[in-house]
Coordinates of C-alpha atoms in Angstrom, one line a residue:
Chain A
M731 CA 0.0 0.0 -0.7
I732 CA 3.3 2.3 0.8
R733 CA 6.5 1.0 -0.7
F734 CA 9.0 3.7 0.0
E735 CA 12.6 2.1 -2.3
N736 CA 15.7 3.7 -0.6
V737 CA 13.8 7.0 -0.4
S738 CA 16.2 9.9 0.7
K739 CA 15.4 13.7 1.5
V740 CA 17.7 16.8 1.6
Y741 CA 15.9 19.7 2.4
A742 CA 19.0 22.4 2.1
R743 CA 21.8 21.7 0.2
G744 CA 24.7 20.1 2.1
A745 CA 22.2 19.7 5.1
R746 CA 21.9 15.9 6.9
P747 CA 19.0 14.0 5.1
A748 CA 15.8 14.6 6.7
L749 CA 15.7 10.9 5.7
D750 CA 18.7 8.5 4.6
Q751 CA 18.5 5.8 1.9
V752 CA 15.2 4.7 3.8
S753 CA 13.1 1.6 2.7
V754 CA 9.5 0.7 4.2
D755 CA 6.6 -1.8 3.2
V756 CA 3.5 -1.1 4.7
E757 CA 1.2 -3.4 2.9
R758 CA -2.9 -3.1 3.0
G759 CA -4.4 -3.2 6.6
E760 CA -1.4 -3.1 8.1
F761 CA -1.4 -0.7 11.7
V762 CA 2.2 0.7 11.7
F763 CA 3.4 3.0 14.7
L764 CA 6.2 4.7 12.7
V765 CA 8.0 7.1 16.1
G766 CA 11.5 9.1 17.2
A767 CA 12.1 12.1 18.7
S768 CA 12.1 15.3 17.0
G769 CA 13.3 15.7 13.5
S770 CA 14.2 12.6 13.4
G771 CA 12.3 12.1 10.1
K772 CA 8.2 11.2 10.9
S773 CA 7.3 14.2 9.6
T774 CA 9.1 13.8 6.4
F775 CA 7.6 10.5 6.0
L776 CA 4.4 11.2 5.7
S777 CA 4.4 14.5 3.3
L778 CA 5.9 12.4 1.1
V779 CA 3.1 10.2 0.9
L780 CA 1.2 12.0 0.7
R781 CA 2.9 14.1 -1.8
E782 CA 3.6 17.8 -0.6
Q783 CA 7.5 17.4 -0.6
R784 CA 9.4 14.4 -3.1
P785 CA 11.9 13.0 -2.8
T786 CA 15.4 13.9 -3.6
R787 CA 16.7 10.5 -4.1
G788 CA 14.6 7.1 -4.4
R789 CA 11.3 5.3 -4.3
V790 CA 7.8 6.3 -3.0
Y791 CA 4.9 4.0 -4.3
V792 CA 1.2 5.1 -3.2
A793 CA -1.6 2.8 -3.6
G794 CA 0.3 2.0 -5.9
R795 CA 1.0 5.0 -7.6
D796 CA 4.9 6.0 -7.7
V797 CA 4.5 9.2 -6.4
A798 CA 7.2 11.5 -6.7
N799 CA 6.8 11.3 -10.4
L800 CA 3.0 12.1 -10.4
S801 CA 1.9 15.1 -12.9
G802 CA 0.8 18.0 -10.4
W803 CA -2.6 18.1 -11.8
R804 CA -2.9 14.2 -10.4
V805 CA -2.5 15.2 -7.4
P806 CA -5.7 15.8 -6.4
T807 CA -6.8 12.5 -6.9
L808 CA -4.4 10.4 -5.2
R809 CA -4.4 13.0 -2.0
R810 CA -8.8 11.7 -2.1
Q811 CA -7.6 8.3 -1.4
L812 CA -5.5 9.3 1.6
G813 CA -6.8 10.7 5.3
V814 CA -5.2 13.1 8.0
V815 CA -4.8 13.7 11.1
F816 CA -3.3 16.2 12.9
Q817 CA -2.2 16.9 16.6
D818 CA -4.0 20.5 16.6
F819 CA -7.5 19.4 14.4
R820 CA -7.1 21.2 12.1
L821 CA -11.1 22.1 12.7
L822 CA -12.3 25.8 10.6
Q823 CA -13.7 27.4 13.5
N824 CA -15.7 29.3 11.2
K825 CA -18.6 25.7 10.7
T826 CA -20.1 23.7 12.7
V827 CA -19.0 19.8 13.2
H828 CA -21.4 18.6 10.9
E829 CA -20.5 21.4 7.4
N830 CA -16.5 20.6 8.5
V831 CA -17.2 17.3 7.6
A832 CA -19.4 18.3 5.0
F833 CA -16.5 20.9 3.6
A834 CA -14.1 17.2 2.2
L835 CA -16.6 16.3 0.3
Q836 CA -18.6 19.8 -1.2
V837 CA -14.4 21.2 -2.4
I838 CA -13.7 17.3 -4.3
G839 CA -17.8 18.3 -5.8
K840 CA -19.5 15.5 -4.5
P841 CA -23.0 15.3 -4.8
R842 CA -26.1 17.1 -1.8
H843 CA -27.5 13.6 -2.0
V844 CA -24.5 11.9 -0.7
I845 CA -22.9 14.1 1.4
R846 CA -26.6 14.8 3.3
D847 CA -26.5 10.0 3.3
T848 CA -21.8 9.9 4.2
V849 CA -22.1 12.8 6.8
P850 CA -23.5 11.6 9.9
E851 CA -22.8 8.0 8.9
V852 CA -19.0 9.1 9.7
L853 CA -20.3 10.9 12.9
D854 CA -22.2 9.4 14.3
M855 CA -19.8 5.8 13.2
V856 CA -16.6 8.8 16.0
G857 CA -19.3 9.0 18.3
L858 CA -20.6 12.6 17.3
A859 CA -23.8 11.7 16.8
G860 CA -25.9 14.3 17.9
K861 CA -23.0 16.6 18.4
E862 CA -23.5 17.6 14.8
K863 CA -24.5 21.3 15.5
R864 CA -22.2 22.0 17.4
M865 CA -18.7 24.8 16.7
P866 CA -15.4 23.3 17.6
T867 CA -14.7 25.4 20.2
E868 CA -18.0 23.7 21.6
L869 CA -16.1 20.5 21.9
S870 CA -13.7 18.9 24.1
G871 CA -10.2 18.2 22.3
G872 CA -10.8 14.4 22.5
E873 CA -14.7 15.2 20.6
Q874 CA -12.7 17.2 18.5
Q875 CA -9.8 14.7 16.7
R876 CA -12.8 13.0 16.1
A877 CA -14.4 15.6 14.1
A878 CA -11.1 15.8 12.7
I879 CA -11.3 12.0 11.7
A880 CA -14.3 11.7 10.7
R881 CA -13.5 14.3 8.4
A882 CA -10.9 12.2 7.2
I883 CA -11.7 9.2 6.5
V884 CA -15.6 10.5 5.0
N885 CA -14.7 10.0 1.9
R886 CA -13.3 6.5 2.4
P887 CA -10.2 6.5 2.3
Q888 CA -7.7 3.9 1.6
I889 CA -4.6 5.0 3.8
L890 CA -5.1 7.2 6.8
L891 CA -2.6 9.0 8.3
A892 CA -2.1 10.7 11.2
D893 CA 0.6 12.8 13.0
E894 CA 0.6 12.4 16.6
P895 CA -3.3 12.9 16.5
T896 CA -3.4 12.3 20.4
G897 CA -0.9 14.7 20.9
N898 CA -2.9 17.1 23.1
L899 CA -4.6 14.8 24.7
D900 CA -4.9 13.8 28.2
P901 CA -4.5 9.4 28.2
T902 CA -8.3 8.4 28.5
T903 CA -9.1 10.6 25.9
S904 CA -5.9 9.4 23.6
L905 CA -7.3 5.7 24.4
G906 CA -10.3 6.4 23.0
I907 CA -9.2 7.9 20.3
M908 CA -6.5 5.0 19.7
R909 CA -9.9 2.6 19.5
L910 CA -11.4 4.8 17.3
L911 CA -8.4 4.8 15.5
D912 CA -8.2 0.9 15.5
R913 CA -11.8 0.6 14.2
I914 CA -11.0 2.2 10.8
N915 CA -8.2 0.0 11.1
R916 CA -10.2 -3.0 11.1
T917 CA -12.5 -1.9 8.4
G918 CA -9.8 -1.9 6.1
T919 CA -7.8 1.1 6.3
T920 CA -4.1 1.4 6.3
V921 CA -3.1 3.6 9.6
V922 CA 0.2 5.2 9.4
M923 CA 0.9 6.8 13.0
A924 CA 3.4 9.0 14.3
T925 CA 3.8 9.2 17.7
H926 CA 5.7 10.1 21.0
D927 CA 3.2 8.2 23.5
D928 CA 5.0 4.8 24.2
E929 CA 1.3 3.9 26.8
I930 CA 0.0 3.9 23.5
V931 CA 3.0 1.9 21.5
N932 CA 3.3 0.1 24.8
E933 CA -0.6 -1.6 24.9
M934 CA -1.1 -1.7 21.3
R935 CA 1.4 -4.4 19.8
R936 CA 1.1 -3.4 16.9
R937 CA 4.3 -2.9 13.7
V938 CA 7.0 -0.3 15.4
V939 CA 9.0 1.9 12.8
E940 CA 11.2 3.2 14.2
L941 CA 13.2 6.3 13.0
S942 CA 16.9 8.1 13.9
D943 CA 18.3 11.0 12.4
G944 CA 16.6 9.7 9.4
V945 CA 17.1 6.6 9.4
V946 CA 15.5 2.6 10.5
V947 CA 17.0 2.6 12.9
R948 CA 14.7 -0.8 14.2
D949 CA 11.1 -2.2 12.5
E950 CA 9.5 -4.4 14.3
A951 CA 6.0 -6.1 13.8
S952 CA 4.0 -6.6 17.3
G953 CA 7.0 -4.3 19.1
G954 CA 6.5 -2.0 21.9
Y955 CA 7.6 1.9 22.2
G956 CA 10.7 1.0 22.6
E957 CA 13.7 2.8 25.8
R958 CA 12.4 5.7 26.0
E959 CA 14.8 7.1 26.8
A960 CA 17.0 6.1 23.8
I961 CA 14.5 7.3 21.5
L962 CA 13.4 10.5 23.4
P963 CA 17.2 11.6 24.9
D964 CA 16.8 13.4 29.0
V965 CA 19.3 16.4 27.8
G966 CA 18.2 17.1 31.7
S967 CA 22.1 17.1 32.8
S968 CA 23.4 18.5 29.1
P969 CA 24.2 21.4 29.1
V970 CA 23.8 21.7 24.5
L971 CA 21.6 20.5 22.8
D972 CA 21.9 19.1 19.7
A973 CA 20.3 21.3 17.6
P974 CA 18.3 18.5 14.4
G975 CA 19.6 19.3 11.3
T976 CA 22.6 21.1 11.4
G977 CA 24.8 18.6 10.6
T978 CA 27.5 19.4 13.9
R979 CA 26.9 18.0 16.6
L980 CA 30.0 18.6 19.6
P981 CA 31.4 15.7 20.3
A982 CA 32.0 17.3 23.6
A983 CA 28.2 16.5 24.1
P984 CA 26.8 13.3 26.2
T985 CA 25.1 11.2 24.0
V986 CA 22.4 9.0 25.2
R987 CA 22.3 7.2 22.1
G988 CA 22.4 3.5 21.8
S989 CA 20.3 0.7 21.0
Chain B
M58 CA -23.6 21.8 -5.9
R59 CA -20.4 22.6 -6.9
F60 CA -21.5 26.0 -8.3
Q61 CA -23.4 26.4 -5.2
F62 CA -20.5 26.2 -3.3
V63 CA -18.0 28.5 -5.3
L64 CA -20.4 31.7 -6.1
G65 CA -20.8 30.7 -1.2
E66 CA -17.2 30.7 -1.0
V67 CA -17.0 34.4 -3.6
F68 CA -19.4 36.2 -1.9
S69 CA -18.4 35.2 2.0
G70 CA -14.8 36.3 0.6
L71 CA -16.1 39.9 -0.9
R72 CA -17.6 40.0 2.5
R73 CA -14.2 39.5 3.9
N74 CA -12.5 42.3 2.7
T75 CA -14.7 44.9 2.0
T76 CA -12.9 47.7 2.2
M77 CA -9.8 46.1 -0.6
V78 CA -13.4 45.5 -3.2
V79 CA -14.2 48.2 -2.5
A80 CA -11.0 49.7 -4.0
V81 CA -10.6 47.8 -6.8
V82 CA -13.7 48.3 -8.0
L83 CA -12.9 52.2 -7.3
V84 CA -9.3 52.0 -9.4
T85 CA -10.3 50.0 -12.1
F86 CA -13.4 52.3 -12.6
V87 CA -10.7 55.2 -13.0
S88 CA -8.9 53.7 -14.3
L89 CA -10.9 52.2 -17.0
T90 CA -13.0 55.6 -17.8
F91 CA -9.2 57.1 -18.9
V92 CA -9.1 53.9 -21.3
G93 CA -12.6 55.1 -22.4
A94 CA -12.3 58.6 -22.5
G95 CA -9.1 58.0 -24.4
A96 CA -10.9 55.1 -27.2
L97 CA -13.6 57.8 -27.7
L98 CA -11.7 60.8 -28.5
Q99 CA -10.2 59.2 -31.6
A100 CA -13.8 57.6 -32.2
Q101 CA -14.5 61.9 -32.5
I102 CA -11.7 62.1 -34.5
G103 CA -12.7 59.2 -37.1
K104 CA -15.8 60.9 -36.8
L105 CA -14.3 64.3 -37.9
K106 CA -13.1 63.1 -40.9
D107 CA -14.6 62.1 -43.6
D108 CA -12.9 58.7 -45.8
W109 CA -10.5 61.3 -48.4
Y110 CA -8.6 62.5 -44.6
D111 CA -6.4 60.0 -44.7
K112 CA -5.2 59.5 -48.5
V113 CA -5.5 63.1 -50.3
E114 CA -4.4 66.6 -49.6
V115 CA -6.7 68.7 -51.9
S116 CA -10.1 68.7 -52.0
V117 CA -11.3 70.2 -55.5
F118 CA -14.7 70.8 -55.2
L119 CA -16.5 71.6 -59.0
C120 CA -18.7 73.7 -59.6
P121 CA -22.2 72.5 -58.8
Q122 CA -25.6 72.7 -60.3
G123 CA -28.4 75.5 -59.2
K124 CA -26.7 78.5 -58.8
S125 CA -22.8 78.8 -56.5
A126 CA -21.6 82.0 -55.1
A127 CA -17.8 81.5 -56.2
P128 CA -17.6 83.8 -60.5
S129 CA -16.1 80.5 -62.3
C130 CA -18.9 79.0 -61.5
A131 CA -21.0 81.7 -63.6
G132 CA -21.8 79.1 -66.4
G133 CA -23.6 76.5 -64.2
E134 CA -22.6 72.7 -63.2
A135 CA -18.8 72.2 -64.4
T136 CA -19.7 69.9 -67.3
D137 CA -17.3 66.8 -68.8
Q138 CA -14.3 68.7 -70.7
Q139 CA -14.0 71.4 -68.4
V140 CA -13.0 68.1 -65.7
E141 CA -10.6 66.7 -68.8
A142 CA -9.5 70.1 -69.0
L143 CA -8.9 70.0 -64.9
R144 CA -7.2 67.2 -65.6
E145 CA -5.4 68.3 -68.4
V146 CA -3.7 71.6 -66.4
I147 CA -2.6 68.9 -63.5
R148 CA -0.9 66.0 -65.9
T149 CA 2.0 68.8 -67.7
E150 CA 1.6 72.0 -65.1
L151 CA 1.3 69.5 -61.4
S152 CA 3.1 67.1 -62.7
G153 CA 5.8 67.7 -59.6
E154 CA 3.6 68.1 -56.9
V155 CA 0.4 66.0 -57.9
S156 CA 1.0 62.4 -57.2
T157 CA -2.2 60.5 -57.6
V158 CA -5.7 62.0 -58.6
W159 CA -8.2 60.4 -58.3
F160 CA -12.4 61.4 -59.1
E161 CA -15.4 61.5 -57.1
S162 CA -18.9 62.3 -58.9
K163 CA -22.4 62.9 -56.6
A164 CA -23.4 60.2 -57.5
Q165 CA -20.2 58.2 -54.4
A166 CA -20.4 61.9 -52.7
F167 CA -23.7 61.2 -52.4
E168 CA -22.8 57.6 -51.3
A169 CA -20.7 58.7 -48.8
F170 CA -22.7 61.5 -47.1
E171 CA -25.4 58.5 -46.3
E172 CA -22.4 57.1 -44.7
R173 CA -21.5 59.1 -43.2
Y174 CA -25.6 60.8 -41.4
P175 CA -26.8 58.1 -41.5
D176 CA -29.8 60.1 -40.5
G177 CA -29.8 63.4 -42.5
Y178 CA -28.1 66.3 -41.9
Q179 CA -29.2 68.6 -39.6
G180 CA -32.5 67.8 -39.9
T181 CA -32.4 68.8 -43.9
Q182 CA -33.0 65.9 -46.5
L183 CA -30.2 66.5 -48.9
T184 CA -30.3 64.3 -52.8
E185 CA -28.0 63.0 -55.4
A186 CA -28.5 65.9 -57.7
D187 CA -27.7 68.0 -54.4
M188 CA -23.3 66.3 -54.0
Q189 CA -20.9 67.8 -55.7
A190 CA -18.6 66.2 -57.5
S191 CA -14.5 66.5 -56.7
L192 CA -10.9 65.8 -57.8
R193 CA -8.8 64.5 -55.4
L194 CA -5.8 65.0 -55.1
K195 CA -3.0 63.2 -53.8
L196 CA 0.8 65.0 -53.2
T197 CA 4.4 63.8 -53.5
D198 CA 5.4 66.9 -50.8
A199 CA 2.4 67.3 -48.3
E200 CA 4.2 71.1 -48.2
Q201 CA 2.6 72.1 -51.7
V202 CA -0.3 72.9 -51.2
A203 CA -0.6 76.6 -52.0
V204 CA 1.1 76.5 -55.0
V205 CA -2.0 73.6 -56.4
S206 CA -4.2 75.7 -55.3
D207 CA -2.5 78.6 -56.7
V208 CA -2.2 76.3 -59.7
L209 CA -6.4 75.1 -59.7
S210 CA -7.7 78.4 -57.9
G211 CA -10.5 79.9 -60.5
R212 CA -10.1 77.7 -63.4
D213 CA -13.7 77.7 -65.6
G214 CA -14.9 74.5 -63.0
V215 CA -13.6 75.3 -59.7
E216 CA -15.6 76.5 -56.8
I217 CA -12.9 75.4 -54.7
V218 CA -9.7 74.9 -53.8
E219 CA -9.9 72.5 -50.0
D220 CA -7.1 71.9 -47.8
Q221 CA -9.3 70.1 -44.9
R222 CA -7.0 69.5 -43.0
A223 CA -4.9 73.1 -43.0
V224 CA -8.5 73.4 -40.7
F225 CA -8.2 70.3 -38.6
E226 CA -4.6 69.2 -38.1
P227 CA -4.2 71.6 -35.4
L228 CA -7.6 69.9 -33.5
F229 CA -6.9 66.9 -34.1
R230 CA -3.7 67.6 -32.8
T231 CA -4.9 69.0 -29.4
L232 CA -8.1 65.4 -29.6
N233 CA -5.0 63.6 -30.2
V234 CA -2.4 65.1 -27.3
A235 CA -5.7 64.6 -24.3
T236 CA -5.7 61.1 -26.2
L237 CA -2.4 60.6 -25.5
L238 CA -2.6 62.0 -21.7
A239 CA -5.9 60.1 -20.4
A240 CA -3.8 57.0 -21.9
G241 CA -1.1 57.7 -19.9
L242 CA -3.2 58.7 -16.7
A243 CA -4.8 55.1 -17.5
G244 CA -1.7 52.7 -18.0
V245 CA -0.9 54.3 -14.5
M246 CA -3.8 54.3 -12.7
L247 CA -4.5 49.9 -14.4
L248 CA -1.2 49.3 -12.9
A249 CA -3.1 50.5 -9.9
A250 CA -5.4 48.3 -10.5
V251 CA -2.9 44.8 -10.8
L252 CA -0.6 45.3 -8.2
L253 CA -4.5 46.4 -6.1
I254 CA -6.0 43.1 -7.1
T255 CA -2.5 41.3 -6.3
T256 CA -3.2 42.2 -2.7
T257 CA -7.3 41.7 -2.6
I258 CA -6.3 37.8 -3.9
R259 CA -3.2 37.8 -1.5
L260 CA -4.9 38.4 1.2
S261 CA -8.1 36.9 0.9
A262 CA -5.8 33.7 0.5
V263 CA -3.9 34.8 3.5
S264 CA -7.7 35.3 5.1
R265 CA -9.0 31.7 4.0
R266 CA -5.0 30.0 4.8
K267 CA -7.4 26.6 6.9
E268 CA -9.6 26.9 4.2
T269 CA -7.4 26.3 1.2
E270 CA -5.1 23.8 3.6
I271 CA -7.6 21.7 4.0
M272 CA -9.2 22.0 0.1
R273 CA -5.7 20.8 -0.5
L274 CA -5.2 17.8 1.9
V275 CA -8.2 15.8 1.2
G276 CA -7.6 16.3 -2.7
A277 CA -9.8 19.3 -4.3
S278 CA -8.4 20.6 -7.6
N279 CA -6.4 23.3 -8.3
L280 CA -9.2 24.7 -10.3
F281 CA -11.7 24.4 -7.6
I282 CA -9.2 25.9 -4.9
Q283 CA -8.6 29.3 -6.6
L284 CA -11.6 29.8 -8.0
P285 CA -13.8 31.6 -6.4
F286 CA -10.3 33.8 -6.0
L287 CA -10.0 33.8 -9.3
L288 CA -13.7 34.6 -9.0
E289 CA -13.7 37.6 -6.5
G290 CA -10.7 39.7 -8.4
A291 CA -12.5 39.4 -11.2
L292 CA -16.0 40.4 -9.5
A293 CA -14.7 43.0 -9.1
A294 CA -13.4 44.8 -12.1
V295 CA -15.7 43.9 -13.7
L296 CA -17.6 45.8 -10.9
G297 CA -15.2 48.6 -11.8
S298 CA -16.0 48.1 -15.8
L299 CA -19.8 48.8 -15.9
L300 CA -18.9 52.0 -13.9
A301 CA -16.7 53.5 -15.8
G302 CA -19.0 52.4 -18.9
G303 CA -21.6 54.0 -16.5
G304 CA -19.2 56.9 -16.6
L305 CA -18.2 57.4 -19.9
W306 CA -22.3 57.4 -20.7
L307 CA -23.5 59.7 -18.9
A308 CA -20.8 62.0 -19.6
V309 CA -21.9 62.3 -22.9
R310 CA -25.7 61.5 -22.3
F311 CA -24.9 64.9 -20.7
M312 CA -21.8 67.0 -22.2
V313 CA -22.0 65.7 -26.0
T314 CA -25.7 64.8 -26.1
D315 CA -27.6 67.4 -24.3
W316 CA -25.3 70.3 -24.3
L317 CA -22.6 70.9 -27.0
E318 CA -24.4 69.0 -30.0
R319 CA -27.2 71.3 -29.6
S320 CA -24.9 74.6 -29.2
V321 CA -22.3 73.5 -32.1
D322 CA -24.3 72.0 -34.9
W323 CA -22.1 72.1 -37.6
V324 CA -20.3 68.9 -35.9
A325 CA -20.3 65.1 -35.4
Y326 CA -20.3 64.4 -32.5
V327 CA -19.9 60.9 -30.5
S328 CA -23.5 59.5 -29.0
E329 CA -24.0 57.2 -26.2
V330 CA -23.8 54.9 -29.0
D331 CA -19.7 55.3 -29.1
V332 CA -20.1 54.7 -25.4
L333 CA -22.0 51.3 -25.8
R334 CA -19.6 50.2 -28.5
I335 CA -16.7 50.9 -26.5
A336 CA -18.2 49.3 -22.9
P337 CA -17.8 46.3 -24.0
L338 CA -14.0 46.4 -24.8
L339 CA -13.5 47.8 -21.1
V340 CA -15.5 44.2 -19.2
V341 CA -12.8 42.7 -21.3
V342 CA -9.8 44.3 -20.3
A343 CA -11.7 44.7 -16.8
V344 CA -11.4 40.7 -16.9
A345 CA -7.9 40.5 -18.3
L346 CA -6.1 42.8 -15.6
A347 CA -8.3 40.4 -13.5
A348 CA -6.6 36.9 -14.8
L349 CA -3.2 39.2 -14.9
S350 CA -3.7 39.3 -11.5
S351 CA -4.2 36.3 -10.5
F352 CA -2.6 35.0 -12.6
F353 CA 0.9 35.8 -10.8
T354 CA -0.6 35.7 -7.7
L355 CA -1.8 32.7 -7.4
N356 CA 0.4 30.1 -7.8
R357 CA 2.2 31.7 -5.3
Y358 CA -0.8 30.8 -2.5
T359 CA -2.0 27.9 -3.1
R360 CA -0.2 25.9 -4.4
I361 CA -0.9 22.4 -4.0

């Protein structure tokens, strides 16, 4: 469903690559966690799938398409098969929940009767039945994320990309969101989720791909989050924070990097 | 569905940016008024010229049927022999000055007259018999008008030798300068209009960044994302052009038709019909302006 073949992405000439020779294969219907520190390349990975970026080298296939060589006017067709969810929900504040979800169908030209039928169905599925007329500000964080997920899946995408969907939510609410994503996954949708949330990863026991400095350092079929300290180094005692992307690391900086 | 949705987006965009949109309307209004005024001035020049004006320097009007004040016309209407004699004079004595000679018969003169004044001239009904045959001369050197005039004036069958340019040229020069002035101002204002439309579209795009971001992600087509912005700019510009057309119409109606035509009535003036002829042109210019500005802005601000 998603296939990365030796993909490298360099944003600025001479800088350290955001992704370096990454090869990953995600099967149809899989649920994959993408873990790693900030700057490890998770977001680049997702934006390559969405074709917001093109790889510097290598090939990216999404739903059978060679995304890197996709011409501009075909990009919308690709994105109609993808759903995206973000940490900050990105709901339109001046529209109700129903309008927010309907918006995704309106702008790709779906007929009105389709919208009338599908939107309540999806809102019901994500557990927002009865809250269609609320504005995003009148919802809790978890409910807002459910609305955002409803918007992402209302066009029945084959793949759902989630960029730290639980990053702004408390553990209990996060669990609810994860149950929802799991349910969506069980209907056959491939889910790729970038996250920092070790509890969730450890509990779900799904495939885990760990990125570090743009390199895949681990790919486990039903893995845990891994050692938290290894992925998110505790730099409390260190006077120097390494800035991701600069490529120059002070040799004096103590790195706890291992595994 | 799509159409309604796009229209909704357009109007919400216009509402959000009311002040900018009003500015665009006014600037296109003023700039296109200048464009239209220039075009009307040129149309006025066209009305003052007859068909011969650009071709010949000297017109030799032959004696008409009936009475004429000129002593050389005592013998009545110019005969064929007299015309032939005149041609002979031009061939021999003026061979160095005159390059081409055309003969306009009364019938041809009447045809040209009817074309120029389809509604009659100052309320009179003229017939072919009232027309005057003429010889139209193109000179090798436009400066030699006086020589030609001296040789031909007062000969039998010649009523008057006329150099229309001497009369009209200063007026045309004034009108042309006025046209240039209008065109210059129009150019500056059009530039302002383009910049303003560009800014308006940019503001509109920024204020709707979240919407366009979502549209991109859910796979809306480029055209669908950009269309509301395009239409917004175009709508404002077209509104300005319509105002310009209306303003010109009022100006011609009250200043030319109702006032000038009554005080100086021997000249053919531009009329409301000419304004209606120019108005579509103004709308086209407005749409082109908006398209041009959109082209430069949109690809930068709403890229896929």
